[in-house]
Each structure stands twice: as C-alpha cells, then as structure tokens.
XYZ file of C-alpha atoms in Angstrom:
322
model
C 78.453 120.944 82.479
C 80.664 123.298 80.307
C 83.879 124.636 81.780
C 85.745 126.560 78.921
C 86.551 125.987 75.285
C 89.510 123.596 74.693
C 91.773 123.296 72.012
C 91.945 119.562 72.540
C 89.138 117.388 71.124
C 87.815 114.581 73.047
C 88.236 111.035 71.239
C 84.789 109.929 72.188
C 82.322 112.590 71.878
C 84.386 115.018 69.761
C 83.653 117.968 72.157
C 85.858 120.864 72.844
C 83.593 122.333 75.474
C 84.468 119.990 78.404
C 87.665 119.535 80.134
C 89.765 117.448 77.862
C 92.702 115.699 79.307
C 95.886 115.998 77.007
C 97.262 112.717 78.605
C 93.992 110.631 78.254
C 92.790 112.371 75.080
C 89.188 112.127 76.468
C 86.901 114.507 78.261
C 85.899 114.276 81.942
C 82.126 113.779 81.092
C 83.025 110.779 78.862
C 85.280 109.356 81.443
C 82.270 109.631 84.185
C 79.671 108.305 81.772
C 81.181 106.170 79.126
C 83.826 103.994 80.998
C 83.758 101.162 78.425
C 84.441 103.591 75.711
C 87.277 105.501 77.585
C 88.830 102.421 79.004
C 91.085 101.790 76.046
C 92.783 105.269 76.398
C 92.908 105.087 80.126
C 94.903 101.879 79.876
C 97.087 102.933 77.240
C 97.951 106.167 79.100
C 98.929 104.282 82.001
C 100.792 101.480 80.195
C 103.020 104.491 78.616
C 103.528 106.118 82.028
C 104.786 102.828 83.615
C 106.729 101.439 81.085
C 109.284 104.381 81.482
C 110.160 103.004 84.869
C 109.930 99.080 83.952
C 106.860 98.798 85.970
C 103.886 96.220 85.239
C 101.459 98.053 83.179
C 98.491 96.791 85.082
C 97.910 94.342 87.923
C 98.417 90.640 86.567
C 95.453 88.449 86.513
C 97.050 85.059 85.623
C 94.556 82.304 86.301
C 97.334 79.898 87.389
C 99.283 83.004 89.251
C 99.598 83.216 93.153
C 97.526 85.884 94.529
C 99.027 88.812 96.642
C 96.592 90.171 99.238
C 98.368 93.144 100.517
C 96.187 95.636 98.719
C 93.194 96.186 96.466
C 94.952 95.009 93.465
C 95.197 91.442 94.572
C 97.670 90.555 91.950
C 97.530 87.137 90.525
C 101.181 86.868 89.652
C 102.356 84.102 87.023
C 105.654 82.417 87.336
C 108.797 84.488 86.869
C 106.749 87.707 87.017
C 106.092 90.586 89.381
C 103.126 92.254 90.924
C 101.979 95.863 90.249
C 104.068 97.398 92.733
C 107.256 95.309 91.532
C 108.168 94.289 95.096
C 106.605 90.759 94.865
C 107.394 87.936 92.467
C 106.295 84.498 91.707
C 109.360 82.359 91.936
C 108.833 78.573 90.957
C 105.243 78.776 92.737
C 106.145 80.863 95.764
C 105.376 84.454 96.415
C 108.535 86.103 97.330
C 109.098 89.582 98.649
C 112.137 90.913 96.740
C 113.017 93.356 99.723
C 112.741 90.611 102.471
C 111.865 92.212 105.846
C 113.349 95.347 104.614
C 112.033 98.214 102.508
C 112.755 100.256 99.644
C 112.584 103.626 101.688
C 114.260 106.903 102.294
C 113.688 109.399 105.252
C 114.600 112.856 106.367
C 113.918 114.924 109.384
C 111.282 117.666 109.044
C 111.258 120.462 111.658
C 107.789 121.110 113.465
C 105.489 122.522 112.734
C 105.665 120.999 109.194
C 103.393 121.370 106.325
C 101.272 118.350 107.499
C 97.888 118.290 105.608
C 96.256 117.729 109.023
C 98.269 120.343 110.699
C 95.269 122.166 112.143
C 94.394 119.195 114.392
C 97.959 117.483 114.349
C 99.338 117.661 118.027
C 102.662 118.557 116.586
C 101.555 121.366 114.742
C 98.570 122.831 116.760
C 97.306 122.808 120.367
C 95.339 119.630 119.819
C 96.315 116.695 121.925
C 98.008 118.354 124.795
C 99.478 116.993 127.310
C 98.821 113.372 126.529
C 99.964 113.457 122.797
C 101.782 116.749 122.492
C 105.014 117.958 124.277
C 103.904 121.675 124.033
C 100.633 123.503 124.304
C 100.779 124.572 120.729
C 103.255 123.899 117.884
C 106.178 121.849 118.885
C 108.834 124.211 118.030
C 112.239 122.764 118.527
C 110.963 119.263 117.814
C 110.945 117.289 114.387
C 109.185 114.614 112.487
C 110.659 111.839 110.965
C 109.437 111.621 107.466
C 109.570 108.091 105.764
C 109.252 108.060 102.108
C 108.404 104.628 100.727
C 109.585 103.802 97.188
C 106.397 101.746 95.875
C 102.846 102.447 95.432
C 99.615 100.525 94.776
C 98.142 103.371 92.529
C 99.466 104.675 89.338
C 98.508 108.350 89.629
C 99.428 110.185 86.170
C 99.869 113.255 87.987
C 101.736 112.177 91.102
C 103.515 115.027 92.992
C 105.903 112.479 94.310
C 106.420 110.797 91.003
C 110.263 110.270 91.647
C 109.477 107.404 93.850
C 109.343 105.301 90.776
C 113.123 105.340 90.479
C 113.251 103.592 93.746
C 110.686 100.823 92.565
C 112.319 100.434 89.219
C 115.775 99.353 90.766
C 115.176 98.341 94.333
C 118.550 98.735 95.663
C 118.161 101.029 98.645
C 116.842 98.384 101.023
C 116.919 99.414 104.718
C 116.126 97.419 107.773
C 113.675 98.130 110.631
C 116.464 98.925 112.927
C 118.117 101.425 110.769
C 114.923 103.337 110.807
C 114.229 102.993 114.508
C 117.661 104.012 115.316
C 116.752 107.496 113.520
C 114.166 108.252 116.261
C 116.262 110.689 118.517
C 115.049 112.505 121.671
C 113.726 115.268 119.373
C 111.683 113.151 117.289
C 108.098 113.424 118.431
C 106.492 111.771 115.369
C 106.982 109.450 112.409
C 104.969 109.975 109.324
C 104.748 107.281 106.445
C 104.081 108.500 103.043
C 105.675 108.031 99.515
C 104.708 106.581 97.120
C 102.439 104.691 99.610
C 102.927 102.654 102.686
C 100.596 100.165 101.404
C 102.927 97.933 99.476
C 105.462 97.948 102.427
C 103.057 98.453 105.512
C 104.285 95.229 107.230
C 107.610 96.905 107.523
C 106.028 100.139 108.688
C 103.987 98.398 111.360
C 107.141 96.531 112.670
C 109.108 99.616 112.767
C 106.364 101.512 114.465
C 105.973 98.746 117.180
C 109.795 98.812 117.864
C 110.168 102.540 117.983
C 107.180 102.806 120.525
C 108.684 100.146 122.583
C 112.139 101.709 122.788
C 110.629 105.177 123.594
C 108.122 104.353 126.239
C 107.178 106.978 128.674
C 107.505 109.804 126.016
C 105.585 111.263 123.280
C 106.116 109.571 119.868
C 102.943 109.750 117.378
C 102.605 107.365 114.329
C 101.206 109.121 111.327
C 100.078 107.830 107.862
C 99.349 109.342 104.584
C 97.964 106.888 102.329
C 95.552 106.060 99.522
C 93.892 103.667 101.764
C 94.118 100.623 99.552
C 95.463 98.054 102.012
C 93.864 94.856 103.485
C 91.644 95.764 106.313
C 93.336 93.670 108.764
C 96.478 95.625 108.107
C 94.578 98.965 108.330
C 93.250 97.947 111.606
C 97.045 97.522 112.861
C 97.724 101.038 111.570
C 94.735 102.368 113.280
C 95.757 100.871 116.402
C 99.124 102.458 116.424
C 97.912 105.825 115.703
C 95.218 105.634 118.301
C 97.936 104.503 120.957
C 100.426 107.196 120.157
C 98.152 110.080 119.133
C 99.104 110.187 115.599
C 96.810 111.189 112.520
C 95.581 108.929 109.646
C 95.233 110.805 106.424
C 93.275 109.254 103.439
C 94.135 110.866 100.058
C 90.833 110.713 98.493
C 91.702 111.426 94.762
C 87.863 111.571 93.677
C 84.689 110.304 94.733
C 83.652 108.991 91.177
C 85.144 105.478 90.510
C 85.563 105.762 86.792
C 87.240 109.113 87.221
C 89.430 107.424 90.019
C 90.527 104.713 87.562
C 91.408 107.090 84.866
C 93.496 109.113 87.330
C 95.151 106.377 89.191
C 94.647 103.296 87.092
C 92.982 101.603 90.238
C 89.353 101.453 91.492
C 88.637 103.485 94.825
C 86.201 100.962 96.406
C 88.627 99.763 98.723
C 89.724 103.298 99.636
C 86.129 104.413 100.412
C 85.270 101.290 102.253
C 88.470 101.637 104.430
C 87.707 105.209 104.883
C 84.360 104.628 106.292
C 86.082 101.702 108.611
C 88.437 104.163 110.127
C 85.828 106.818 110.607
C 83.344 104.079 112.293
C 85.933 103.498 115.072
C 87.721 106.682 115.976
C 86.506 109.009 118.773
C 86.041 112.430 117.341
C 86.567 115.870 119.001
C 84.936 118.023 116.438
C 84.892 121.996 116.598
C 81.771 123.579 115.251
C 82.678 127.356 115.707
C 83.736 127.986 119.262
C 81.608 124.824 120.457
C 83.415 121.577 121.110
C 81.351 118.502 120.423
C 82.568 115.083 121.534
C 80.791 111.979 120.287
C 81.326 108.359 119.076
C 79.186 106.985 116.271
C 79.441 105.176 113.032
C 79.584 107.213 110.051
C 78.889 106.558 106.304
C 81.092 108.260 103.634
C 78.024 108.577 101.481
C 75.965 110.281 104.263
C 77.094 114.068 104.110
C 73.776 115.868 104.946
C 74.799 116.882 108.312
C 77.525 119.536 108.539
C 79.333 117.724 111.403
C 79.839 114.895 108.909
C 81.555 117.189 106.400
C 83.801 118.481 109.210
C 84.869 114.779 110.062
C 85.379 113.958 106.306
C 87.584 116.892 106.174
C 89.676 116.136 109.367
C 90.408 112.682 107.843
C 91.009 113.410 104.351
C 93.828 114.816 102.474
C 91.732 116.900 99.975
C-alpha cells in the first residue's frame, strides 16, 4: 500500500513510496513482511535508545543465568548483571529485587473527571457503576484519582509519550513503600490508577498496595485501575483482575499494534503475551455493552482474532487503549 512520497529511503527495499521510519531506517512494509532483514536495524535503534539511560539493550539470554518470570521477557540474567527493566539483578546466583518490597514510583492527585482513556465507561468519569462503584450518578466532581506512575517498563517503546520514566529506572533512588502509597488515599480519593512506564515490572508492589488500601477503606468506594501493556505473567494478571472486579475499576490494555513484527519494531518486544492476556481478561469479565440505546448484558468467552460481530468490536474498544 502506498501512503505518500517520502524523502527517506528504506534500507531494505530502497523505496520512498511507503512509510519509512527515520528512527528505524526501514519502511512499514518491510517491517511486516521481511522481519529477518529488518531485525538488525530494529535492534540497533533500541540499543541506541536505551544506552542513553544505561538500560540493558535487550533482555539477557545467558544460558547459565537466572530466569525472571515476572513478564514476557523472562530475562535469563548472568551473574553481576541486571534484567531488561533494570530492577532485578543476579547477585552470586540469587535473583535480587533491587528495590526490595518498595517501588520506584511517583504519584499525584488527578481531579475527577480526568482524561482516563476509559472515561466513557469509567465510574469516576461517567454514569457507569452507580451506585455500587460510583459515588455520584455521573462524573465524580469533587473527588480525585490517585495516579501512580511507575519508573520501569517491560517494553522499550521508541516513541513513548512518558519516556521520562527512564530517568527513574536509570538511577533507582526514589524508592517508596507500600505504606507511603496507601497513606495518600484520603476520603476524597475514589480510585487508584497504576501506569507509567508500566506496572508490570513492579506489579507485586501494586497488588500489595491495592489490597492494603481496600482493607483500610472498607465500606466505601475505592476503585483499582490499571493502564498496562499487558505483558505480565498470567497469575499476576489474575490478581490484578480480581482487584478491579472487586472494586469496580477498569483494566486498560495498550495494544500498540496487532502485527507482531511491527510490535517488535516499535517496542522491542513481542506482543504474543499481551494478546493472550487480553483474551484472558475478556474471557472472564462480565460485560455491559451499549449498542445504540439498547443495553445488552452477557457473559461469554471471546477471541481477540474474532472481530466479525460488531459487539466484539465494541468489547475490544472498551478494554483497549487505542
């Protein structure tokens, strides 16, 4: 498919007729159809991007390394080295979390209704979920979201809008405890949203903090929400789902692209785990989907590859940050 005449030339096909990435030096068609030929350009682009922040260029694959199983990368970390997210290190044959039970994280209050990508179905920004999960029948004016920004990520998005998280990952000094986070939840806080970076490398911290926050705020509304690339281990995702279902929060998957080769080019990582987890979440959540003025409620298992029915497309849009 031809888009426009580019001044840049693809290093593979020499074409100027397709979308040619200045950062990758190859066109979108070659990325999709010639992964072996474009691989070296993609690796070099990500290596350059990460070297500026002293981050490992790619997930380590040492045969004698210790495997970390938190995310899709499953780094096999050699002695004395760190994993892709830079938070875990092999010290004398033991896998060490360099931030202990804390996390590299910042947070701030965001008045509701906020610019949540799921705002049109979010109980804090719409009339959804009232009265069980929303304080007001409509946007929760006068209340706020505790936005929790994690300073690490399992992807390496070349065009990340929150790229400054890398400064936190480069020098992990802003380590905060679960208690410090939970203490920020006051009477006007009606939701906690984890994003970043991405929650995945530090998801255990987020789960512990969420459980404690809900325990300390029984008998009132406090939603747990996630904005994630969806690359975490399924057992950890299951705990995140349970917290959101219990509290009425939203789970938002950032689907960068459906094509795996293009996903690797943009993020440095496969999207297979993301799509598998997306399908898993969709298969266990009870949906209330508006089709025009008609409200259809149902429970069923969905496949991310089956988008023939218009209702499937509605569901994909609800769950994804597109």
